[in-house]
mmCIF file of C-alpha atoms in Angstrom:
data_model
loop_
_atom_site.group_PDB
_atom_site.id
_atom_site.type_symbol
_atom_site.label_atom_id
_atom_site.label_comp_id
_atom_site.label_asym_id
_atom_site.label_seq_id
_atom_site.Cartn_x
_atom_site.Cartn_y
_atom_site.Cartn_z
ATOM 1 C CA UNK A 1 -70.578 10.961 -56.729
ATOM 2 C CA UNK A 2 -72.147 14.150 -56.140
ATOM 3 C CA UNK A 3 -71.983 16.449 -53.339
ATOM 4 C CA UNK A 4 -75.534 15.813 -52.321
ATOM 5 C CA UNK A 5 -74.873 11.986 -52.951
ATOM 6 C CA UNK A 6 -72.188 12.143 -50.391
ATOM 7 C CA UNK A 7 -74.225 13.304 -47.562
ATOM 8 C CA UNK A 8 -77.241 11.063 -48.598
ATOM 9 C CA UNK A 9 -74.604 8.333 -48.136
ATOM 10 C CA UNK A 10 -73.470 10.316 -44.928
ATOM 11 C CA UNK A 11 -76.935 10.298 -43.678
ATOM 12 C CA UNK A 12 -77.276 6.417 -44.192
ATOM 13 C CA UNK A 13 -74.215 5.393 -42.466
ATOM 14 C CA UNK A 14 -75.436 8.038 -39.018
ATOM 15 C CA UNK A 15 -78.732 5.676 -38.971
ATOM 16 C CA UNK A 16 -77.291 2.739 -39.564
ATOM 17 C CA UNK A 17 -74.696 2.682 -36.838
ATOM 18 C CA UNK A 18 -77.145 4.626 -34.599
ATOM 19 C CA UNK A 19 -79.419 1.291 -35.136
ATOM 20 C CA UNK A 20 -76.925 -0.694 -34.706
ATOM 21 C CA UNK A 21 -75.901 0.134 -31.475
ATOM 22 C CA UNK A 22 -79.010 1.046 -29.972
ATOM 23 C CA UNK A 23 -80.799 -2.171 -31.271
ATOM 24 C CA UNK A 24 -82.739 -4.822 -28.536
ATOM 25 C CA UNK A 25 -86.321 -5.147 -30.457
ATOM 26 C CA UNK A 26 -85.226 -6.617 -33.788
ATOM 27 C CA UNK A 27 -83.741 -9.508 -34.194
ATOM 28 C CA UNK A 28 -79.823 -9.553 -35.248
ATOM 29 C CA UNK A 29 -80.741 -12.599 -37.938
ATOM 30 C CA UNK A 30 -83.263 -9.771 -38.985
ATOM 31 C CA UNK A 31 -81.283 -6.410 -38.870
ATOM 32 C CA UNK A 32 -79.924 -6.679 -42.900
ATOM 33 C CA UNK A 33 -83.267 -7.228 -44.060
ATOM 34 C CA UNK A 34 -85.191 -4.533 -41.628
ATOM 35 C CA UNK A 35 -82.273 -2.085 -42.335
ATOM 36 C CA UNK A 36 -82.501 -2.251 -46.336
ATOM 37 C CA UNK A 37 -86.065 -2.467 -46.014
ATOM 38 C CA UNK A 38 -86.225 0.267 -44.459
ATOM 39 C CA UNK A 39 -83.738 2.197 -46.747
ATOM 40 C CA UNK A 40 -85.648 1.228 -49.999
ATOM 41 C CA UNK A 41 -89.189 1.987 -48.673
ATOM 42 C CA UNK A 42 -87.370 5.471 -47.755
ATOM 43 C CA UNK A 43 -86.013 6.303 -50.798
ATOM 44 C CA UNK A 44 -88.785 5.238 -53.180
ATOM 45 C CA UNK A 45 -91.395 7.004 -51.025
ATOM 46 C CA UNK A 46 -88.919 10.238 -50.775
ATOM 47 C CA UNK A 47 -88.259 10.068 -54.776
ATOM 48 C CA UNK A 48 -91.844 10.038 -55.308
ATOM 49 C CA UNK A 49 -92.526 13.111 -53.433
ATOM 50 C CA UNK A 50 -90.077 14.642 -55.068
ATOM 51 C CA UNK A 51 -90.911 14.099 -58.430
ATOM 52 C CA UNK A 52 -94.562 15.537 -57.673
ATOM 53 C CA UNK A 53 -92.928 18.295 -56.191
ATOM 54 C CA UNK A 54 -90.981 18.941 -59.150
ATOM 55 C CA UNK A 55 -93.322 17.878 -61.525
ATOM 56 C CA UNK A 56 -92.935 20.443 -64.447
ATOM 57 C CA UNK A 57 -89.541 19.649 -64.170
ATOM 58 C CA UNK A 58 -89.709 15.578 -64.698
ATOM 59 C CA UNK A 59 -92.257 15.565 -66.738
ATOM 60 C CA UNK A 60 -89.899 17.004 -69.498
ATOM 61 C CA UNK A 61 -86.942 15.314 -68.935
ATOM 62 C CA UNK A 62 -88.287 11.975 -67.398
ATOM 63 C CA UNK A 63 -85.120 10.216 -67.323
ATOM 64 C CA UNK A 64 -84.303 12.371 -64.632
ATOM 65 C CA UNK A 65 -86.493 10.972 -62.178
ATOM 66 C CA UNK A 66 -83.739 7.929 -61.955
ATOM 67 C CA UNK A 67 -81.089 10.089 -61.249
ATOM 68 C CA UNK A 68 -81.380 10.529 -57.123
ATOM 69 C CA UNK A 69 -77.337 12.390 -57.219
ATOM 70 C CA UNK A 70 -79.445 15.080 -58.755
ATOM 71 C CA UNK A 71 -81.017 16.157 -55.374
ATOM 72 C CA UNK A 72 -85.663 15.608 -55.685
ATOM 73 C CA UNK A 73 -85.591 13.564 -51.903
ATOM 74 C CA UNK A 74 -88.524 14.525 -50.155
ATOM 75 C CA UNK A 75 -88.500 14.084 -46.746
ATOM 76 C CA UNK A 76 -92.095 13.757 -46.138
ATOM 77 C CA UNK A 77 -92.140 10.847 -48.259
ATOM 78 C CA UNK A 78 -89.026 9.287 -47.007
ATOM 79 C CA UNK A 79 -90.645 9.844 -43.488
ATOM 80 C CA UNK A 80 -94.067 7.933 -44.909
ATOM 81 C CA UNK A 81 -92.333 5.632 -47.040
ATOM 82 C CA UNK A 82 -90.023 4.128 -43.706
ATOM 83 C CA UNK A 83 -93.608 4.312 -41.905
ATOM 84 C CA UNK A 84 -95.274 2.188 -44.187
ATOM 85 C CA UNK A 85 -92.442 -0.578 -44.276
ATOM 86 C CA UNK A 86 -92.208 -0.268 -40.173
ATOM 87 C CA UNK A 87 -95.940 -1.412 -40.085
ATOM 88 C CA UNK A 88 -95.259 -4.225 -42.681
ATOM 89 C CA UNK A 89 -92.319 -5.562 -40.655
ATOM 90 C CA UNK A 90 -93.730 -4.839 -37.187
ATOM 91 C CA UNK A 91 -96.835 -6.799 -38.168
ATOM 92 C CA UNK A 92 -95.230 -9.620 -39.727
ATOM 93 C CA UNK A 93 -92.866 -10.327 -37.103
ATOM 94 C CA UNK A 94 -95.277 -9.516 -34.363
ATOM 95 C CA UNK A 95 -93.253 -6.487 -32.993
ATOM 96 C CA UNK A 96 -95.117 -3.579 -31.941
ATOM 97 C CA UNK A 97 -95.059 -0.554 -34.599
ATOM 98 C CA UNK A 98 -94.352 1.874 -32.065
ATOM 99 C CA UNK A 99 -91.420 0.328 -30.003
ATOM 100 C CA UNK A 100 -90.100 0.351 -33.500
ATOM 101 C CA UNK A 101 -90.490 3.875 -34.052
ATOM 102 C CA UNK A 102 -89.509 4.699 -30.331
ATOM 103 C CA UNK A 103 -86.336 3.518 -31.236
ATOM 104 C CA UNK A 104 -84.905 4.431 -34.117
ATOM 105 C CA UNK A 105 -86.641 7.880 -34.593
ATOM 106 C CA UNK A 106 -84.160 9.926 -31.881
ATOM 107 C CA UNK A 107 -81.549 9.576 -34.749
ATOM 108 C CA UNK A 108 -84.288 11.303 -37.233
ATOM 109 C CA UNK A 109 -83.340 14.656 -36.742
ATOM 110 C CA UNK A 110 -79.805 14.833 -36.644
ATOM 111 C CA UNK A 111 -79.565 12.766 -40.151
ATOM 112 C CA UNK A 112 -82.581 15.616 -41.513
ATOM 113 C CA UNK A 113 -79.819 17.963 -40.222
ATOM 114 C CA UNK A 114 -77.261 16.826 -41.847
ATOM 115 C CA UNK A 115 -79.548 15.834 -44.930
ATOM 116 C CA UNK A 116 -80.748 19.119 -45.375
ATOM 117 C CA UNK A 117 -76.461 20.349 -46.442
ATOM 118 C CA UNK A 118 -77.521 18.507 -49.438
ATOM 119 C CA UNK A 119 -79.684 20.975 -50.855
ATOM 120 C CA UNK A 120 -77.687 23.624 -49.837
ATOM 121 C CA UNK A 121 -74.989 22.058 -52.357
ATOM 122 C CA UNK A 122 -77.925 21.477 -54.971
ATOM 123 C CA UNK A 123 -78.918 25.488 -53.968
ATOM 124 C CA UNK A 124 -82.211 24.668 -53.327
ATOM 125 C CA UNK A 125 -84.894 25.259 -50.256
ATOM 126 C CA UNK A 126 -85.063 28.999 -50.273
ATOM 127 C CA UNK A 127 -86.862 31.528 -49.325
ATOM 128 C CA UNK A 128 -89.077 34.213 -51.256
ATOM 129 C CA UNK A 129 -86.857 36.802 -50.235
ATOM 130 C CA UNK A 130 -83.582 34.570 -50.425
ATOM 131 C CA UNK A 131 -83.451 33.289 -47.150
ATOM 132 C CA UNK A 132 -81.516 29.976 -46.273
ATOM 133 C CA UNK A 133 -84.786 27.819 -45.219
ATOM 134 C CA UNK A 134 -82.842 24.765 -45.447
ATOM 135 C CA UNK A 135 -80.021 25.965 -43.172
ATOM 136 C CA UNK A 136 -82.635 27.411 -40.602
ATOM 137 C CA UNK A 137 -84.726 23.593 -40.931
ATOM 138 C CA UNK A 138 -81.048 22.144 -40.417
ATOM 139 C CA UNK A 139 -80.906 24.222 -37.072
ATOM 140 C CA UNK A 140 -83.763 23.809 -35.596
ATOM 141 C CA UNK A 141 -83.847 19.902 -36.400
ATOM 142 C CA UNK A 142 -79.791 19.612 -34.758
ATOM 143 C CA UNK A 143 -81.213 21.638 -31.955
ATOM 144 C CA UNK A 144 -84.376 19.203 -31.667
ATOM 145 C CA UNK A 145 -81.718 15.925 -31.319
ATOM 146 C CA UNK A 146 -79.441 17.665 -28.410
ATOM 147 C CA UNK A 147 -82.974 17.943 -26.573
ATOM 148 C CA UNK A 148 -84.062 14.896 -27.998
ATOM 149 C CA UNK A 149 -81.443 12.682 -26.372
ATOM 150 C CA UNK A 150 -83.480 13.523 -23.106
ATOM 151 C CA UNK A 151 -86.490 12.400 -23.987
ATOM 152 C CA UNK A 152 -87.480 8.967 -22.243
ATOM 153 C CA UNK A 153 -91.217 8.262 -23.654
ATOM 154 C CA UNK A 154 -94.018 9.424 -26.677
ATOM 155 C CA UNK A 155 -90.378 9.938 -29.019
ATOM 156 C CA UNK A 156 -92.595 8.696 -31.733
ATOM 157 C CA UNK A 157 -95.318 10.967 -31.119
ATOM 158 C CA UNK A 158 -93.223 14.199 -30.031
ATOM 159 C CA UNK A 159 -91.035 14.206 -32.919
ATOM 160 C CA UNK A 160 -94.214 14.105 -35.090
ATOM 161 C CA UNK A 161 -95.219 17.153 -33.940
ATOM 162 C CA UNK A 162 -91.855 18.830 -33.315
ATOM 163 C CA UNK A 163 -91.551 18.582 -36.974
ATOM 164 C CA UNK A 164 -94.922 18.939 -38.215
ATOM 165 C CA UNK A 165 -95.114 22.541 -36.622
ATOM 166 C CA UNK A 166 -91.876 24.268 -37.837
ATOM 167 C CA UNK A 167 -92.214 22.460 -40.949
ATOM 168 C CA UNK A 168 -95.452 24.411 -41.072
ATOM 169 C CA UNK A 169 -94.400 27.307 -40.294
ATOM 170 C CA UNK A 170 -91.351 27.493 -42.642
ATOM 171 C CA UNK A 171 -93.608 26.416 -45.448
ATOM 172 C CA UNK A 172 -94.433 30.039 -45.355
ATOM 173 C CA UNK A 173 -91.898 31.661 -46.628
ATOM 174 C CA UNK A 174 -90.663 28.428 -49.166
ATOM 175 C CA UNK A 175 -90.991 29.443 -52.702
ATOM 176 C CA UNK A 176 -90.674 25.522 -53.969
ATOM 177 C CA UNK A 177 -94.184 24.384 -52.572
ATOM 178 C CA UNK A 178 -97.077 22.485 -53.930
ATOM 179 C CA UNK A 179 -100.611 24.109 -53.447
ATOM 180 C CA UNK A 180 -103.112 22.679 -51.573
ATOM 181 C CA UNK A 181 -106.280 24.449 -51.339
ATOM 182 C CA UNK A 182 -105.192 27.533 -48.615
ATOM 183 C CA UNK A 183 -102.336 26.119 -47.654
ATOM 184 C CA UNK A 184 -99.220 24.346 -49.292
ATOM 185 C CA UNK A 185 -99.147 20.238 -49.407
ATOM 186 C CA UNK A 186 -96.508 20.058 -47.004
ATOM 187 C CA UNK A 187 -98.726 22.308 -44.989
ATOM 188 C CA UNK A 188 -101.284 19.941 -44.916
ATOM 189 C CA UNK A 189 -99.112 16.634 -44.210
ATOM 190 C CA UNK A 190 -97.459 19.031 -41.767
ATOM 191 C CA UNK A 191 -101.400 19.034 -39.957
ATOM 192 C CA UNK A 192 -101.292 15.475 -40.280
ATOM 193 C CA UNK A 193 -98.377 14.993 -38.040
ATOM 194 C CA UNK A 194 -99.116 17.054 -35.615
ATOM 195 C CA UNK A 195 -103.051 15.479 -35.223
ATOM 196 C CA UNK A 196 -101.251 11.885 -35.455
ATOM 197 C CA UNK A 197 -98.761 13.061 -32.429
ATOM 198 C CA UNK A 198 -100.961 13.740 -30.039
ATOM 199 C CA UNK A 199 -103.405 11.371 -30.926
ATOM 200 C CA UNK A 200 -100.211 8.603 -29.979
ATOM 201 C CA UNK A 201 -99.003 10.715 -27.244
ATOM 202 C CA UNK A 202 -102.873 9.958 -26.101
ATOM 203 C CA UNK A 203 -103.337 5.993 -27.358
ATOM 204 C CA UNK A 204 -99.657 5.647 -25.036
ATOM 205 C CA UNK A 205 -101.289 7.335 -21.920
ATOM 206 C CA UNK A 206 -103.866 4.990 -22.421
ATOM 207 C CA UNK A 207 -101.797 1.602 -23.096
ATOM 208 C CA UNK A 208 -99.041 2.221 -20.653
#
């Protein structure tokens, strides 16, 4: 296994036996199947970033885009790939989507800490003028679960824009980015998450 496979794996087991403990919405006959669910969605949707990300790269050596040790994880598309499956459990089991969120997302940013080591093994995520972006991402996201851990209500919504705006930000000085009209993709998705925050933090003001 690779070095970046290791702290994938790493990664996995800190959510998993965060879930685990924390757990009193789902079902325990449920937990394997909401827990792999959740993994697979994840993963695809993170892969699939990746590869557009990389594009010129895949494109020529397609084989490659099966080969996950090889780093090409997105997180935005791990992040909207777990989304997606959250709403297709919560509304099949008649669980709301955002007590689901609420409680698994205060272990988000401590595993995209940790995550993030991965491409500094892979030497990727730098800066135009060499900086470490992934280390400084890593920081601020550890930083971001210490204060998280405080946090009693709108986790969902706060974390969404906690990450949306230094994501934005760092996106900035990133030499791997994809275009998007002015500003980078992740630039845009970035906007996304931050609108999509407070418009929960406001439905949850609303509803509560």
């Amino acid at each position: 296994m690779s070095l970046y496979g290791l702290i994938i794996g790493i990664c996995l087991i800190i959510g998993i036996e965060y879930f685990q403990k924390k757990n009193n919405l789902i079902p325990k006959n449920k937990e394997n199947y909401f827990i792999l669910g959740l993994m697979f969605f994840a993963i695809i949707g993170a892969r699939v970033y990746g590869v557009i990300a990389a594009w010129n790269y895949f494109s020529q050596d397609p084989i490659q885009i099966l080969n996950l040790r090889g780093g090409g994880l997105g997180i935005f598309g791990g992040l909207i790939g777990g989304i997606i499956f959250i709403y297709i459990f919560s509304k099949k089991n008649k669980i709301k989507f955002l007590d689901i969120t609420n409680l698994i997302v205060p272990i988000v940013p401590l595993c995209q800490s940790v995550g993030r080591w991965g491409n500094f093994f892979n030497h990727e995520i730098y800066g135009t003028k060499g900086e470490p972006i992934w280390l400084y991402e890593s920081i601020l996201l550890f930083l971001f679960f210490l204060f998280f851990q405080k946090i009693k209500k709108h986790q969902s919504a706060i974390y969404l824009i906690y990450y949306g705006v230094i994501r934005f930000v760092l996106e900035f000085i990133r030499t791997d980015t994809i275009p998007f009209s002015i500003i980078t993709f992740a630039q845009f998705l970035s906007l996304i998450f931050i609108i999509l925050g407070i418009i929960i933090i406001k439905y949850e003001n609303t509803h509560h």
